[in-house]
Amino acid sequence: MGRNVGPGLGLAACDDNTTSQPLNLSTPQPLNLSTSQPLNLSTSQPLNPSTSQPLNPSTSQPLNLSTLNPSTVMLKRLLHTAPASAAINMALAFAAFMLARFIFVLENLDTYGASLSWSALPTLLRGSLRFDTAALLYINALYLLLTLLPLHIKENDRFHRAMRWLFVVTNAVGVALSLCDAVYFPYSGRRATMTIFDQFAAESNLGSIFLTEVINHWHLAVALSGITFLLWRLFRKPDLMAYSGGAAYYGSQTIALLATATLTVLGIRGSFIVGTKPMNIETARLYAARPADASLVLNTPYTLIRSIGKQPFITPRYMTDAEMEAVYSPIHHLPADGDSIGAPCRGHNVVIIMVESLATSYIGFYNGGQSTAGGQLRAVNLSNSLTPCVDSIAARALTFTQSFANGRVSMDAMPSTLCGIPMMVENFFLTPAAMNDINAMPAMLATMGYTTAFFHGAHNGSMQFDAFARSAGITRYYGLNEYRANYKGAGHNDWDGKWAIYDEPFLQYTLDELEHMPQPFISTIFTASNHHPYNVPDHFAATLPDTLKNTGQPILRTVRYTDHALSEFFRRAATMPWFNNTLFVILADHTNVTSQPLYSTALGRYRIPIILYTPDQSLPAALRDDIVVQQTDLTPSLLHLLGYKGSFVAFGNDIFATAPDRSWAFSYNDGIYQLVTTTRLLQFDGTRLIGLYDYHADPLLRHNLAGHEDVNRELTLLKAIIQQYMQRMNDNRLTVGHDAPPRAVHQ
């Protein structure tokens, strides 16, 4: 049916699909839809009804036509179009990301506070803008496409309200990811990549952990809320009155869309220069004076997006295969040529105690009766040590002082220690290379009649330890399920509330199982209490001195508790018949957050204890500070001590067949390969040497000697290690059987 049209109104005035203005019934003057005032067609300003003089819409006062600049009117209209509004909103998103980066720095002042300088700020900001541009174009692509799409029918208030929601939600999520990463960064030492989801995929208590972190870092939740509010409040919505339809609208929208598409490709690519390669995560190194500074340049949404579906292991060609084999080969042959010690622990049981986060910075013995303050050593009373049990064992064992982890997280430690496979680029067990065949120490010892077991008091599947244990040839896995089944549910009272069974009851449960385990056995025990949120049982907390109860470093309480749990473990173990015939290995999986400068450097963040203890002194006690030792050295070294015969692949050294001046330790973090020798630390970005430090004379690594000293031998070794690792990962040659026939051994 038709509609009634009042006198003096044309049909167009009642047509819902037209853009014509309604008319004043007394005059042919158009009306402003928002004010119902007469509209001056020449200036688009509302008119005074009695004088027809243009009015200022914000004050309703007469507008002086003589001072009205037509270009100003046009500029105001342009600023309210969709392209201009989108540009203003993107600037708002840039500000939000930069604010998130500032909060990231504040949250990690222990890492960045002493090293950032005003002179480095312009370079860091330039790099940050480059990576923020790419990330914001990734996550705002849909918003930009829909906003700039030349389709006039969508230009209504409902559509632009939806665009506001899309813009605020996507950018708030991006900010939230960076703020969450600010909390995890002290542990990982790098911006998160997609492997973080694989790392925690099997955790069943993530909700509880996340809620705890939100409470502990409430200030970050407040910051996120504030940033989200500002994104919503300052969002620029196009003014519908700026649209007149027709060729002008479609032309301007089309040009803006094409220009934005071009800039998006260039922004994500990171370069306007033809022939250059697109930037990637490693490009952040160009703006970083130190390896850790690259994480300031990056943002978490970018590292997550750019790591989707990426092949982590790309084989470089630093040298020919023949040259590589001549420089370094990960193949070990036992008995070793020129073996001078034989197999003093032949037939011994092996108990590997992997202590969560037990960095050397917490251990009195490892500081030689000293602790660090401002990077300098000062004497302390060992009676006040947090670790009297570990101190006591270290004094009666073969203890290495230049000892290092190969990674920064727990999942890195297990392949390093039990297989001699360090983390390089990504934990190989979180990549397709996890299907590769491996030479694992438990599986090799099983061929000698060893029973293999693994103990970890967290949920079965935590950190995917159960899956890794199976691939390493471990046949007996004891986790939370087994603990609770053993105590018929009573073990619930021993739960720390977040992660696992408290160390003391779980270590006692471990002894219950070891007491009946067929010998010889190799058992790996992974403790859990020295982990965030650093809970200790109430009865133990009551015994702590006030200095530990009220400390701003709650990890000090759990270090003390874990040492107590180890003391009770060894006290009872010493009464068991298998004790004297056992080789105990005590080490940490990785380090933890510290405010001590000496342990906050690129080298200090990897310092862990490595202690070999035999109660029968078949391995004589000694303090070795002349050799560099790492987690990956344990597979070849322990197999040597136990009398294993055969060939295998392990990216570590046999401590008992390597000259001290040929020892080294390897680590990788955030795009930087590190090699530690007995005298120097090398840092290599895959292309060039970026750092060289004499860490004895310069413990805080303040004086970069790269370019001033000859490091050809060490750098060539590092390149050979990298090439061997990548090549073998990609070709599934992590076992001797896939490489060459095992060397014949003589009985």
Tab-separated table of C-alpha atoms in Angstrom, residues 110 186-187 355-372 380-382 384-391 530-532 534 548 551-563 588-596 598-600 604-605 607-609:
chain	number	residue	atom	x	y	z
A	110	ASP	CA	64.510	-7.064	37.319
A	186	PRO	CA	60.387	-14.098	33.724
A	187	TYR	CA	60.135	-17.879	33.449
A	355	VAL	CA	64.385	-30.184	41.618
A	356	GLU	CA	61.934	-27.609	40.335
A	357	SER	CA	63.539	-24.153	39.899
A	358	LEU	CA	66.504	-24.824	42.215
A	359	ALA	CA	68.884	-22.265	40.753
A	360	THR	CA	72.411	-22.010	42.143
A	361	SER	CA	71.513	-18.537	43.403
A	362	TYR	CA	69.564	-20.198	46.245
A	363	ILE	CA	72.232	-22.723	47.287
A	364	GLY	CA	74.709	-21.774	49.983
A	365	PHE	CA	77.341	-24.295	48.900
A	366	TYR	CA	77.310	-23.086	45.313
A	367	ASN	CA	78.167	-19.615	46.476
A	368	GLY	CA	81.182	-20.970	48.334
A	369	GLY	CA	79.892	-19.697	51.639
A	370	GLN	CA	79.077	-16.491	49.897
A	371	SER	CA	76.054	-14.762	48.425
A	372	THR	CA	75.709	-12.065	45.806
A	380	VAL	CA	77.675	-15.155	54.752
A	381	ASN	CA	77.123	-17.743	57.416
A	382	LEU	CA	76.208	-21.073	55.808
A	384	ASN	CA	71.615	-19.532	57.495
A	385	SER	CA	71.580	-21.241	54.111
A	386	LEU	CA	68.200	-22.079	52.627
A	387	THR	CA	69.532	-25.458	51.519
A	388	PRO	CA	71.387	-27.259	54.336
A	389	CYS	CA	70.552	-30.686	52.902
A	390	VAL	CA	71.808	-29.893	49.398
A	391	ASP	CA	74.845	-28.172	50.923
A	530	ASN	CA	59.212	-24.931	44.383
A	531	HIS	CA	56.806	-23.539	41.816
A	532	HIS	CA	54.454	-20.605	41.646
A	534	TYR	CA	54.940	-21.135	46.159
A	548	LEU	CA	60.976	-16.013	55.375
A	551	THR	CA	59.736	-11.980	52.526
A	552	GLY	CA	58.816	-10.324	49.272
A	553	GLN	CA	60.259	-13.392	47.514
A	554	PRO	CA	57.877	-16.275	48.363
A	555	ILE	CA	60.067	-18.712	46.423
A	556	LEU	CA	62.562	-18.555	49.292
A	557	ARG	CA	59.993	-20.333	51.476
A	558	THR	CA	59.512	-23.140	48.984
A	559	VAL	CA	63.256	-23.502	48.431
A	560	ARG	CA	63.576	-24.060	52.157
A	561	TYR	CA	60.626	-26.472	52.168
A	562	THR	CA	61.919	-28.513	49.229
A	563	ASP	CA	65.321	-28.810	50.869
A	588	ALA	CA	67.439	-28.361	38.658
A	589	ASP	CA	65.182	-28.244	35.632
A	590	HIS	CA	65.827	-24.508	35.186
A	591	THR	CA	66.396	-21.331	37.156
A	592	ASN	CA	63.814	-18.895	38.454
A	593	VAL	CA	63.235	-15.199	38.923
A	594	THR	CA	65.898	-13.447	40.967
A	595	SER	CA	66.735	-9.880	41.870
A	596	GLN	CA	70.456	-10.658	42.094
A	598	LEU	CA	74.883	-11.828	38.955
A	599	TYR	CA	72.153	-14.382	38.285
A	600	SER	CA	70.051	-12.131	36.053
A	604	GLY	CA	73.317	-16.431	35.198
A	605	ARG	CA	69.795	-17.347	34.118
A	607	ARG	CA	73.201	-21.621	36.300
A	608	ILE	CA	71.909	-24.720	38.086
A	609	PRO	CA	73.465	-27.328	40.394
